[in-house]
């Protein structure tokens, strides 16, 4: 019978549709290790559980609780698993990614246990009274901290925001047998992957991002954004106008109603810099903008800006980068 | 069919938004409050159902301060049949859990076939309320739908997952949340505006809903500190003279970015 450390932090690890560990795994365990003893909980299809558990231990989980589910898409059964793990471990905090699936698991679980929810945290700390989460509000304009009135907080962490990593551990695995719950759920008929390419860094966790806006003009011309991204080994993003125009899929949208990123380098091509776009990128370390309108608001926050035509400038930047690499 | 549409007033995302550094609450005087854009799109989904199924009855539901009444009136002018406004001083600074409990209590007062919400608000960005309601009301929730149709008591939709889409369905009653891929709301016409004047807005307090703001068994999330981040300053801006590309690459190299 395993016992769990009194300072256990329960970490719900998400699984991709293909049965792989989600990108957030290492950073969630890293965040947990900073405030206590990370205990991972994994819910996936049976054939993937062994590999996922090994990966979790490698990424820093002191123990791993795993349970089989039929699908990783429906969130009520995932919350059933988390609930059982919580009752077993009695942790001081529960951490999950602020991703579509995990945030729903967090919400369902918090309601069932009447626990306080802290959402979209950029970091977690500990003081004498317990675990505190820090947040960035209104697109980075304000920094706040939050804590529960009592009990373990359920905290969702923004993907790509934690740099700390935990030390690898020996695998200590325990299988949970979670009976199907009685929550009402929807039926999933058909899942189709829209992930175009996996060779490029993923937008949320990329250290460099190149984004294109309406100024790229068409889906064909948007290719220029990919070319610069590849020359810089960067992930690809877009403005809402570029997404609405069909240049790229919605998952690439940066901003208020898209992804919020804080990379080392953010390059905005043909993007005006509307407040809602800035809300998703103004905490980047270095911002570069190319826009033909010298009055574009993006220049107000750019560390380096070029007033000019992206179709003339970007190809020259790419050749200069290639020339530099060849040296 | 009875549809409840959940809408919310938020600080305008098109201007600088401010938190009061003492209370941690949104500074309502500093930024204009507007109907969250996703709420307009949500209402439009319900109005489209009303267009094709005239016996549909739409109720808009919102929790928030007095000012939301103008927005509720506009929703009535667009075609909603009634509105519910939950208003109570004790709801100032309500966290997600209290908000979900209040909205669930208001929804329990009637038998809705469909409860429609946006996937995420622009001020909270939690994206959690729809499933919290699903738990509290024991209903299935089809969330993040970029397409939605209702036929013969069954909801069908396209759910936007990360890196994938799923075709989902559920019999009604159910909760559905939609994404901004769905169209913006129509404008109210003159006839609608006149008709809205006679439509009811029911105002409910926590006591009416029998919800306690601070029950002993429910943990709340509280804000401990608030700090304003310093504004970013502009750096080097140059006009392209043929040399700008080289200058950019030098800048990147100097900052160890290539
Ligand atoms: C509730 C709400 C949420 C929103 N959420 C988001 C969000 O998440 N993300 C987001 O991005 N937007 C969001 N928006 C929309 C936002 O307000 C802007 O409309 C959008 O960001 C504009 O995109 P853009 O900069 O690509 O287009 P535009 O504003 O049209 O700018 C295009 C720019 O390209 C430049 N340009 C054109 N041709 C060239 C060329 N050949 N070379 C160089 N420059 C060129 C132009 O000078 C112009 O500055 C939201 C809006 C609302 C109301």
Coordinates of C-alpha atoms and ligand atoms in Angstrom, one line a residue:
Chain A
X1 CA 0.0 0.0 0.0
X2 CA 1.6 3.2 -1.1
X3 CA 1.3 6.2 1.2
X4 CA 1.5 9.7 -0.2
X5 CA 3.6 12.6 1.1
X6 CA 1.7 15.2 3.2
X7 CA 2.8 17.8 0.7
X8 CA 1.6 15.9 -2.4
X9 CA 0.5 18.0 -5.4
X10 CA -1.8 16.0 -7.6
X11 CA -1.1 16.7 -11.3
X12 CA -3.6 15.7 -13.9
X13 CA -1.7 14.8 -17.1
X14 CA -3.5 15.1 -20.3
X15 CA -3.1 12.7 -23.2
X16 CA -3.3 13.6 -26.9
X17 CA -5.8 11.9 -29.2
X18 CA -2.9 9.7 -30.5
X19 CA -2.2 8.5 -27.0
X20 CA 0.9 10.6 -26.5
X21 CA 1.7 12.7 -23.4
X22 CA 0.5 16.3 -23.9
X23 CA 3.2 19.0 -24.3
X24 CA 2.2 20.4 -20.9
X25 CA 3.4 17.3 -19.0
X26 CA 7.0 18.4 -18.1
X27 CA 6.0 21.9 -17.1
X28 CA 3.1 20.9 -14.9
X29 CA 5.4 18.4 -13.0
X30 CA 8.0 21.1 -12.9
X31 CA 5.6 23.5 -11.3
X32 CA 4.4 20.9 -8.8
X33 CA 8.0 19.9 -7.8
X34 CA 8.5 23.6 -6.8
X35 CA 5.8 23.5 -4.2
X36 CA 5.6 19.9 -3.1
X37 CA 5.8 16.2 -4.1
X38 CA 4.3 15.7 -7.6
X39 CA 1.9 12.8 -7.9
X40 CA 0.6 12.2 -11.5
X41 CA -2.8 11.0 -12.5
X42 CA -3.2 9.6 -16.0
X43 CA -6.4 8.6 -17.8
X44 CA -6.0 7.1 -21.2
X45 CA -6.9 4.2 -23.4
X46 CA -5.5 1.0 -21.9
X47 CA -2.8 0.3 -24.5
X48 CA -1.1 3.7 -23.9
X49 CA -1.0 3.7 -20.1
X50 CA 2.3 1.9 -19.6
X51 CA 4.3 4.3 -21.8
X52 CA 2.5 7.4 -20.4
X53 CA 3.3 6.4 -16.8
X54 CA 7.0 5.8 -17.7
X55 CA 7.1 9.2 -19.3
X56 CA 5.5 10.9 -16.3
X57 CA 8.1 9.4 -13.9
X58 CA 10.8 10.5 -16.3
X59 CA 9.4 14.0 -16.1
X60 CA 9.4 14.0 -12.3
X61 CA 6.3 12.3 -10.9
X62 CA 7.1 10.5 -7.6
X63 CA 4.2 8.3 -8.1
X64 CA 1.7 7.7 -10.9
X65 CA -1.9 6.8 -10.6
X66 CA -3.4 5.5 -13.9
X67 CA -6.8 4.5 -15.0
X68 CA -8.3 3.3 -18.3
X69 CA -10.9 5.4 -20.1
X70 CA -12.6 4.7 -23.4
X71 CA -11.9 8.1 -24.9
X72 CA -9.8 11.1 -23.9
X73 CA -12.2 13.5 -25.4
X74 CA -15.1 13.4 -23.0
X75 CA -14.3 15.3 -19.8
X76 CA -16.8 13.8 -17.3
X77 CA -15.1 10.4 -17.2
X78 CA -11.7 12.1 -16.9
X79 CA -13.0 14.0 -13.9
X80 CA -14.2 10.7 -12.4
X81 CA -10.6 9.5 -12.5
X82 CA -9.2 12.7 -11.0
X83 CA -11.8 12.5 -8.3
X84 CA -10.8 9.0 -7.2
X85 CA -7.1 10.0 -7.3
X86 CA -7.9 13.0 -5.1
X87 CA -9.7 11.0 -2.5
X88 CA -6.7 8.6 -2.3
X89 CA -3.9 11.2 -2.3
X90 CA -5.5 14.0 -0.3
X91 CA -3.1 16.5 -1.9
X92 CA -2.5 20.1 -1.0
X93 CA -3.2 21.4 -4.5
X94 CA -4.4 20.0 -7.8
X95 CA -2.7 21.2 -11.0
X96 CA -3.9 20.8 -14.6
X97 CA -3.2 22.5 -17.9
X98 CA -5.4 25.4 -19.0
X99 CA -6.2 23.5 -22.2
X100 CA -9.6 22.8 -23.6
X101 CA -9.8 19.4 -22.1
X102 CA -8.0 19.8 -18.8
X103 CA -9.8 23.0 -17.9
X104 CA -13.1 21.2 -18.2
X105 CA -11.8 18.4 -16.1
X106 CA -10.7 21.0 -13.5
X107 CA -14.1 22.7 -13.6
X108 CA -16.1 19.5 -13.2
X109 CA -13.9 18.2 -10.4
X110 CA -13.9 21.6 -8.5
X111 CA -17.7 21.7 -8.6
X112 CA -18.0 18.1 -7.3
X113 CA -15.7 18.8 -4.4
X114 CA -16.7 22.4 -3.8
X115 CA -13.0 23.4 -4.1
X116 CA -11.7 26.8 -5.1
X117 CA -10.7 27.2 -8.8
X118 CA -7.7 29.4 -9.9
X119 CA -7.6 29.7 -13.6
X120 CA -5.0 30.4 -16.2
X121 CA -2.1 30.6 -13.8
X122 CA 1.4 31.6 -15.0
X123 CA 3.1 30.2 -11.9
X124 CA 2.5 28.7 -8.5
X125 CA 4.3 29.4 -5.2
X126 CA 3.9 28.5 -1.6
X127 CA 3.7 30.6 1.6
X128 CA 2.9 29.7 5.2
X129 CA -0.8 29.4 4.5
X130 CA -0.6 27.2 1.4
X131 CA -0.4 27.3 -2.4
X132 CA -0.8 30.6 -4.3
X133 CA -1.3 31.0 -8.0
X134 CA -0.2 34.0 -10.1
X135 CA -2.1 35.3 -13.1
X136 CA -1.9 37.9 -15.8
X137 CA -5.1 39.8 -16.4
X138 CA -6.4 41.8 -19.4
X139 CA -3.7 40.5 -21.8
X140 CA -0.8 41.1 -19.4
X141 CA -1.8 44.6 -18.2
X142 CA -2.1 43.4 -14.6
X143 CA -0.4 40.8 -12.5
X144 CA -2.5 39.2 -9.7
X145 CA -2.2 36.4 -7.2
X146 CA -5.0 34.2 -5.9
X147 CA -5.6 31.7 -3.1
X148 CA -8.5 29.6 -1.8
X149 CA -10.5 30.5 1.4
X150 CA -9.7 27.0 2.5
X151 CA -9.0 23.5 1.1
X152 CA -6.8 22.5 -1.8
X153 CA -6.9 24.9 -4.7
X154 CA -7.6 23.5 -8.2
X155 CA -5.3 25.4 -10.5
X156 CA -5.1 25.4 -14.2
X157 CA -1.8 26.5 -15.6
X158 CA -1.3 28.3 -19.0
X159 CA 0.6 26.0 -21.3
X160 CA 4.1 27.3 -22.1
X161 CA 4.4 29.5 -19.0
X162 CA 6.5 27.4 -16.7
X163 CA 10.2 27.0 -17.2
X164 CA 11.1 24.9 -14.2
X165 CA 11.5 21.1 -14.8
X166 CA 11.5 18.3 -12.2
X167 CA 14.1 15.6 -11.7
X168 CA 13.4 12.2 -13.2
X169 CA 12.0 9.6 -10.7
X170 CA 11.8 5.8 -10.6
X171 CA 8.4 4.7 -11.7
X172 CA 6.0 4.0 -8.8
X173 CA 2.8 3.0 -10.5
X174 CA -0.6 2.2 -9.1
X175 CA -3.6 1.3 -11.2
X176 CA -7.0 2.8 -10.3
X177 CA -10.1 1.0 -11.1
X178 CA -12.6 3.7 -11.8
X179 CA -16.2 2.6 -12.5
X180 CA -18.1 4.5 -15.1
X181 CA -19.7 7.5 -13.4
X182 CA -23.3 8.6 -13.8
X183 CA -22.6 12.0 -15.3
X184 CA -24.7 12.9 -18.4
X185 CA -22.4 13.1 -21.4
X186 CA -22.5 13.7 -25.2
X187 CA -21.8 11.2 -27.9
X188 CA -18.6 11.6 -30.0
X189 CA -19.2 10.2 -33.5
X190 CA -16.1 11.1 -35.4
X191 CA -12.8 12.8 -34.6
X192 CA -10.6 14.1 -37.4
X193 CA -7.2 15.6 -36.9
X194 CA -6.5 19.0 -38.4
X195 CA -2.9 19.2 -37.2
X196 CA -1.1 20.2 -40.4
X197 CA 2.5 19.6 -39.5
X198 CA 4.4 18.5 -36.5
X199 CA 7.9 19.4 -37.6
X200 CA 7.5 23.1 -36.6
X201 CA 7.6 24.1 -33.0
X202 CA 4.1 24.2 -31.4
X203 CA 2.7 27.8 -31.1
X204 CA 2.1 27.7 -27.3
X205 CA 5.4 26.3 -26.3
X206 CA 7.6 27.8 -29.0
X207 CA 10.4 30.1 -27.9
X208 CA 10.1 32.1 -31.2
X209 CA 6.8 32.9 -33.0
X210 CA 6.3 34.4 -36.4
X211 CA 2.7 35.6 -37.0
X212 CA 1.0 36.9 -40.1
X213 CA -2.0 39.2 -40.4
X214 CA -4.4 40.5 -43.0
X215 CA -1.5 42.2 -44.7
X216 CA -0.4 38.9 -46.1
X217 CA -3.3 39.2 -48.5
X218 CA -4.1 35.5 -49.3
X219 CA -3.6 32.0 -48.2
X220 CA -1.0 31.5 -50.9
X221 CA 1.0 34.6 -49.9
X222 CA 0.7 33.5 -46.2
X223 CA 3.4 31.0 -47.2
X224 CA 5.9 33.8 -46.5
X225 CA 5.1 33.5 -42.8
X226 CA 5.9 29.8 -42.8
X227 CA 9.2 30.5 -44.7
X228 CA 10.4 33.1 -42.2
X229 CA 9.3 30.8 -39.3
X230 CA 11.3 28.0 -40.7
X231 CA 14.4 30.2 -41.2
X232 CA 14.1 31.2 -37.5
X233 CA 13.0 27.8 -36.3
X234 CA 9.8 29.4 -35.0
X235 CA 6.2 28.5 -34.5
X236 CA 3.5 30.1 -36.6
X237 CA 0.7 32.4 -35.4
X238 CA -1.8 34.7 -36.9
X239 CA -4.2 37.6 -36.2
X240 CA -7.9 37.1 -36.1
X241 CA -8.3 38.9 -39.4
X242 CA -6.0 36.3 -41.1
X243 CA -7.9 33.5 -39.5
X244 CA -11.3 35.0 -40.6
X245 CA -10.0 35.4 -44.1
X246 CA -9.1 31.7 -44.1
X247 CA -5.3 32.1 -44.5
X248 CA -4.8 29.6 -41.6
X249 CA -6.7 27.6 -39.0
X250 CA -8.2 29.1 -35.9
X251 CA -5.8 27.2 -33.6
X252 CA -3.1 29.6 -34.8
X253 CA -4.9 32.7 -33.6
X254 CA -2.9 34.8 -31.2
X255 CA -4.8 37.3 -28.9
X256 CA -7.7 37.9 -26.7
X257 CA -9.9 35.1 -28.0
X258 CA -7.0 33.0 -29.3
X259 CA -3.7 31.8 -27.8
X260 CA -1.7 33.9 -25.4
X261 CA 2.1 33.5 -25.9
X262 CA 5.2 34.9 -24.2
X263 CA 8.1 33.8 -26.4
X264 CA 11.6 35.1 -26.5
X265 CA 10.9 36.5 -29.9
X266 CA 7.6 37.5 -31.5
X267 CA 7.6 38.7 -35.2
X268 CA 4.4 40.4 -36.4
X269 CA 4.1 40.6 -40.2
X270 CA 1.3 42.7 -41.7
X271 CA -0.5 42.9 -38.4
X272 CA -1.8 46.3 -37.3
X273 CA -1.6 45.6 -33.5
X274 CA -5.2 45.9 -32.3
X275 CA -5.6 45.8 -28.6
X276 CA -7.1 42.3 -28.8
X277 CA -4.1 41.1 -30.7
X278 CA -1.6 42.7 -28.3
X279 CA -3.5 40.9 -25.4
X280 CA -2.0 37.7 -26.7
X281 CA 1.6 38.7 -27.3
X282 CA 2.7 41.8 -25.5
X283 CA 4.5 39.9 -22.8
X284 CA 6.9 38.5 -25.4
X285 CA 10.5 39.3 -24.5
X286 CA 11.4 40.9 -27.9
X287 CA 8.9 42.1 -30.4
X288 CA 9.7 42.7 -34.1
X289 CA 7.1 44.2 -36.5
X290 CA 7.0 44.8 -40.2
X291 CA 4.2 46.9 -41.5
X292 CA 3.8 49.3 -44.4
X293 CA 1.8 51.8 -42.2
X294 CA 4.1 53.8 -40.0
X295 CA 1.1 54.7 -37.8
X296 CA 0.2 51.0 -37.1
X297 CA -0.1 50.6 -33.3
X298 CA 2.1 47.5 -33.3
X299 CA 5.1 49.9 -33.6
X300 CA 4.3 51.4 -30.2
X301 CA 5.3 48.1 -28.6
X302 CA 7.9 46.9 -31.0
X303 CA 11.6 46.6 -30.0
X304 CA 12.5 46.6 -33.7
X305 CA 10.2 47.8 -36.4
X306 CA 10.5 48.2 -40.1
X307 CA 8.1 50.4 -42.0
X308 CA 7.7 48.7 -45.4
X309 CA 6.3 46.0 -47.6
X310 CA 6.5 42.4 -46.1
X311 CA 6.7 41.0 -49.6
X312 CA 9.9 42.9 -50.3
X313 CA 11.5 42.8 -46.8
X314 CA 10.8 39.3 -45.6
X315 CA 12.5 37.4 -48.6
X316 CA 15.6 39.6 -47.9
X317 CA 15.5 38.7 -44.2
X318 CA 15.3 35.0 -45.1
X319 CA 18.3 35.3 -47.4
X320 CA 20.3 37.2 -44.8
X321 CA 19.5 34.5 -42.3
X322 CA 20.5 31.8 -44.7
X323 CA 23.8 33.6 -45.5
X324 CA 24.5 33.9 -41.8
X325 CA 23.9 30.2 -41.3
X326 CA 26.2 29.3 -44.2
X327 CA 29.1 31.2 -42.7
Chain B
X1 CA -38.6 24.6 -27.6
X2 CA -37.3 26.7 -24.8
X3 CA -33.8 28.1 -25.1
X4 CA -31.9 30.0 -22.4
X5 CA -29.1 32.2 -23.7
X6 CA -26.4 33.2 -21.2
X7 CA -24.8 36.6 -21.8
X8 CA -22.3 38.7 -19.9
X9 CA -21.3 42.3 -19.8
X10 CA -17.5 42.9 -19.9
X11 CA -15.1 45.8 -20.1
X12 CA -14.6 46.7 -23.8
X13 CA -11.6 44.8 -25.2
X14 CA -11.0 47.5 -27.7
X15 CA -9.8 49.9 -25.0
X16 CA -7.4 49.7 -22.1
X17 CA -9.0 47.8 -19.3
X18 CA -8.2 48.5 -15.6
X19 CA -8.4 46.7 -12.3
X20 CA -8.9 48.7 -9.2
X21 CA -5.6 48.1 -7.3
X22 CA -7.3 48.1 -3.9
X23 CA -10.3 46.0 -4.5
X24 CA -9.1 43.9 -7.4
X25 CA -12.4 44.4 -9.1
X26 CA -12.8 45.6 -12.7
X27 CA -12.7 49.4 -12.7
X28 CA -16.1 50.1 -14.3
X29 CA -15.6 53.8 -14.5
X30 CA -12.4 53.5 -16.4
X31 CA -13.5 51.3 -19.2
X32 CA -16.9 51.1 -21.0
X33 CA -19.0 47.9 -20.3
X34 CA -20.2 46.1 -23.4
X35 CA -21.9 42.9 -24.2
X36 CA -19.2 40.3 -24.6
X37 CA -19.0 39.7 -28.4
X38 CA -19.3 35.9 -27.9
X39 CA -22.6 36.6 -26.2
X40 CA -23.9 38.3 -29.3
X41 CA -22.9 35.3 -31.4
X42 CA -24.6 33.0 -28.9
X43 CA -27.8 34.9 -29.1
X44 CA -27.6 34.8 -32.9
X45 CA -27.5 31.0 -32.8
X46 CA -30.8 31.0 -30.8
X47 CA -32.3 33.5 -33.1
X48 CA -31.5 31.3 -36.2
X49 CA -33.3 28.5 -34.5
X50 CA -36.3 30.8 -33.9
X51 CA -36.2 31.8 -37.6
X52 CA -36.8 28.2 -38.6
X53 CA -38.8 27.0 -35.7
X54 CA -41.2 29.9 -34.8
X55 CA -42.6 28.1 -31.7
X56 CA -39.1 28.6 -30.1
X57 CA -39.1 30.7 -26.9
X58 CA -35.8 32.4 -26.0
X59 CA -34.9 33.7 -22.6
X60 CA -31.7 35.7 -22.1
X61 CA -30.1 35.3 -18.7
X62 CA -27.4 37.5 -17.2
X63 CA -25.8 38.1 -13.8
X64 CA -24.3 41.6 -13.3
X65 CA -24.8 45.2 -12.4
X66 CA -27.8 47.4 -13.3
X67 CA -26.2 48.6 -16.6
X68 CA -26.8 45.1 -18.2
X69 CA -30.5 46.0 -18.5
X70 CA -29.9 48.0 -21.7
X71 CA -28.2 45.0 -23.2
X72 CA -31.0 42.7 -22.1
X73 CA -33.5 45.1 -23.7
X74 CA -31.5 45.0 -27.0
X75 CA -31.7 41.1 -26.9
X76 CA -35.4 41.4 -26.5
X77 CA -35.5 43.7 -29.5
X78 CA -33.6 41.2 -31.6
X79 CA -36.2 38.5 -30.8
X80 CA -35.8 37.0 -27.3
X81 CA -39.2 36.6 -25.6
X82 CA -38.0 37.3 -22.0
X83 CA -35.0 38.2 -19.9
X84 CA -33.8 37.4 -16.4
X85 CA -31.4 39.7 -14.6
X86 CA -29.7 38.4 -11.5
X87 CA -28.5 41.3 -9.5
X88 CA -27.3 41.4 -5.9
X89 CA -24.7 43.4 -4.0
X90 CA -23.2 40.2 -2.6
X91 CA -22.3 39.2 -6.1
X92 CA -19.7 41.9 -6.5
X93 CA -16.4 40.1 -7.2
X94 CA -18.1 36.7 -7.4
X95 CA -15.8 33.9 -8.4
X96 CA -16.5 31.2 -10.9
X97 CA -18.1 28.8 -8.4
X98 CA -20.6 31.3 -7.1
X99 CA -21.4 32.5 -10.6
X100 CA -22.1 28.9 -11.7
X101 CA -24.2 28.3 -8.6
X102 CA -26.3 31.4 -9.2
X103 CA -26.8 30.8 -12.9
X104 CA -27.7 27.1 -12.2
X105 CA -30.3 28.2 -9.6
X106 CA -31.8 30.7 -12.1
X107 CA -31.9 28.0 -14.8
X108 CA -33.6 25.5 -12.5
X109 CA -36.7 27.8 -12.2
X110 CA -37.8 26.7 -15.7
X111 CA -37.5 23.7 -18.0
X112 CA -35.1 24.7 -20.8
X113 CA -34.5 22.3 -23.7
X114 CA -31.3 24.1 -24.6
X115 CA -28.9 26.2 -22.6
X116 CA -26.6 28.2 -24.9
X117 CA -23.4 30.0 -23.8
X118 CA -20.2 31.3 -25.3
X119 CA -17.1 29.1 -24.9
X120 CA -15.1 31.7 -23.0
X121 CA -15.5 35.3 -21.8
X122 CA -13.0 38.0 -22.7
X123 CA -12.5 39.2 -19.1
X124 CA -12.3 35.8 -17.2
X125 CA -10.9 33.6 -20.0
X126 CA -11.7 30.5 -17.9
X127 CA -13.8 28.6 -20.4
X128 CA -15.3 26.6 -17.5
X129 CA -18.8 27.8 -16.9
X130 CA -20.6 25.6 -19.4
X131 CA -19.3 22.3 -17.8
X132 CA -19.8 23.7 -14.3
X133 CA -23.5 24.2 -15.2
X134 CA -23.5 20.7 -16.7
X135 CA -22.3 19.3 -13.3
X136 CA -24.7 21.4 -11.3
X137 CA -27.7 20.6 -13.5
X138 CA -26.8 17.1 -14.4
X139 CA -27.0 17.8 -18.1
X140 CA -24.8 16.8 -21.0
X141 CA -22.6 19.6 -22.4
X142 CA -21.4 20.0 -26.0
X143 CA -18.7 22.6 -25.7
X144 CA -16.7 24.7 -28.1
X145 CA -19.0 24.1 -31.1
X146 CA -18.1 25.9 -34.4
X147 CA -21.3 24.5 -35.9
X148 CA -24.6 23.6 -34.3
X149 CA -27.9 22.3 -35.6
X150 CA -31.0 21.1 -33.7
X151 CA -33.3 18.6 -35.3
X152 CA -36.1 16.5 -33.7
X153 CA -34.8 17.1 -30.2
X154 CA -31.2 16.2 -31.0
X155 CA -28.3 18.6 -31.0
X156 CA -25.5 17.9 -33.5
X157 CA -22.3 20.0 -33.7
X158 CA -18.7 20.3 -34.6
X159 CA -16.5 20.5 -31.6
X160 CA -13.2 22.3 -31.9
X161 CA -10.5 20.3 -30.1
X162 CA -6.8 21.2 -30.0
X163 CA -5.5 20.0 -33.3
X164 CA -8.7 18.2 -34.2
X165 CA -12.4 18.5 -34.7
X166 CA -15.1 16.1 -33.5
X167 CA -18.6 15.5 -34.6
X168 CA -20.7 15.3 -31.5
X169 CA -24.4 14.9 -30.6
X170 CA -26.7 14.7 -27.7
X171 CA -30.4 14.5 -27.1
X172 CA -32.0 17.6 -25.5
X173 CA -32.1 18.9 -22.8
X174 CA -28.5 19.9 -23.0
X175 CA -26.0 22.7 -22.6
X176 CA -24.0 23.9 -25.6
X177 CA -21.2 26.4 -25.8
X178 CA -20.1 28.0 -29.1
X179 CA -16.9 29.6 -30.5
X180 CA -16.4 32.8 -32.4
X181 CA -16.4 30.9 -35.7
X182 CA -20.2 31.4 -35.6
X183 CA -21.6 34.6 -37.0
X184 CA -22.1 37.9 -35.3
X185 CA -25.6 39.0 -34.2
X186 CA -28.1 40.8 -36.4
X187 CA -29.3 44.3 -35.7
X188 CA -32.7 44.8 -34.1
X189 CA -35.3 46.3 -36.4
X190 CA -37.8 49.0 -35.5
X191 CA -40.7 46.5 -35.0
X192 CA -38.5 44.5 -32.6
X193 CA -37.5 47.6 -30.7
X194 CA -41.1 48.6 -30.2
X195 CA -42.1 45.1 -29.2
X196 CA -39.2 44.8 -26.7
X197 CA -40.7 47.7 -24.6
X198 CA -43.6 45.4 -23.6
X199 CA -41.5 42.3 -22.9
X200 CA -40.6 41.4 -19.3
X201 CA -37.2 41.6 -17.6
X202 CA -37.4 39.6 -14.4
X203 CA -35.0 40.8 -11.7
X204 CA -33.8 38.2 -9.1
X205 CA -31.7 38.5 -6.0
X206 CA -29.7 35.8 -4.2
X207 CA -32.5 35.4 -1.7
X208 CA -35.0 34.8 -4.6
X209 CA -32.7 32.1 -5.8
X210 CA -32.1 30.7 -2.4
X211 CA -28.3 30.8 -3.0
X212 CA -25.9 31.8 -0.2
X213 CA -22.9 33.9 -1.2
X214 CA -20.6 32.3 1.3
X215 CA -21.8 28.9 2.3
X216 CA -19.5 27.2 4.9
X217 CA -18.9 24.1 2.8
X218 CA -17.7 25.8 -0.4
X219 CA -14.2 27.1 -0.9
X220 CA -13.9 30.4 -2.8
X221 CA -11.0 31.7 -4.8
X222 CA -9.9 35.2 -3.6
X223 CA -7.5 37.7 -5.1
X224 CA -4.5 38.4 -2.8
X225 CA -2.6 41.1 -4.7
X226 CA -3.0 43.2 -7.9
X227 CA -0.1 45.0 -9.7
X228 CA -0.1 47.0 -12.9
X229 CA 2.6 46.0 -15.3
X230 CA 4.7 48.8 -16.7
X231 CA 3.7 49.7 -20.3
X232 CA 6.0 48.6 -23.0
X233 CA 8.1 51.2 -24.8
X234 CA 8.8 51.4 -28.5
X235 CA 12.4 50.6 -29.7
X236 CA 14.1 51.2 -33.0
X237 CA 11.7 51.9 -35.9
X238 CA 13.2 52.3 -39.3
X239 CA 11.8 52.9 -42.8
X240 CA 12.9 50.3 -45.3
X241 CA 15.7 51.7 -47.4
X242 CA 16.9 48.4 -48.8
X243 CA 19.2 47.9 -45.7
X244 CA 16.5 47.2 -43.2
X245 CA 16.5 43.5 -43.6
X246 CA 20.2 43.3 -42.8
X247 CA 19.8 45.6 -39.8
X248 CA 17.0 43.3 -38.5
X249 CA 19.2 40.2 -38.8
X250 CA 22.0 42.1 -37.0
X251 CA 19.5 43.1 -34.2
X252 CA 18.4 39.5 -33.9
X253 CA 22.0 38.3 -33.8
X254 CA 23.0 40.9 -31.2
X255 CA 20.2 39.7 -28.9
X256 CA 21.0 36.0 -29.4
X257 CA 17.8 35.3 -31.2
X258 CA 19.4 33.6 -34.3
Ligands
LIG1 C1 -14.0 40.5 -28.7 C2 -12.9 40.6 -29.7 C3 -11.9 39.7 -29.7 C4 -10.8 39.7 -30.6 N1 -9.8 38.8 -30.5 C5 -8.8 38.9 -31.3 C6 -7.7 37.9 -31.2 O1 -7.7 37.0 -30.4 N2 -6.6 38.1 -32.0 C7 -6.5 39.1 -33.0 O2 -5.5 39.2 -33.7 N3 -7.6 39.9 -33.1 C8 -8.7 39.8 -32.3 N4 -9.7 40.7 -32.5 C9 -9.7 41.5 -33.7 C10 -8.9 42.8 -33.7 O3 -9.7 43.8 -33.2 C11 -8.4 43.2 -35.1 O4 -9.5 43.3 -36.0 C12 -7.4 42.2 -35.7 O5 -6.4 41.9 -34.8 C13 -6.8 42.8 -37.0 O6 -6.0 41.9 -37.6 P1 -4.8 42.4 -38.6 O7 -3.9 43.2 -37.8 O8 -4.2 41.2 -39.3 O9 -5.6 43.2 -39.6 P2 -5.6 44.8 -39.9 O10 -6.0 45.5 -38.7 O11 -6.5 45.0 -41.1 O12 -4.1 45.1 -40.2 C14 -3.5 44.7 -41.4 C15 -2.1 45.4 -41.4 O13 -1.4 45.0 -42.4 C16 -0.6 46.0 -43.0 N5 -0.2 45.7 -44.3 C17 -1.0 45.5 -45.4 N6 -0.3 45.1 -46.5 C18 1.0 45.1 -46.1 C19 2.2 44.8 -46.8 N7 2.2 44.4 -48.0 N8 3.3 44.9 -46.0 C20 3.3 45.2 -44.7 N9 2.2 45.5 -44.1 C21 1.0 45.5 -44.7 C22 -1.5 47.2 -42.9 O14 -0.8 48.4 -42.8 C23 -2.3 46.9 -41.5 O15 -1.6 47.6 -40.4 C24 -10.8 40.7 -31.6 C25 -11.8 41.6 -31.7 C26 -12.9 41.6 -30.8 C27 -14.0 42.6 -30.8

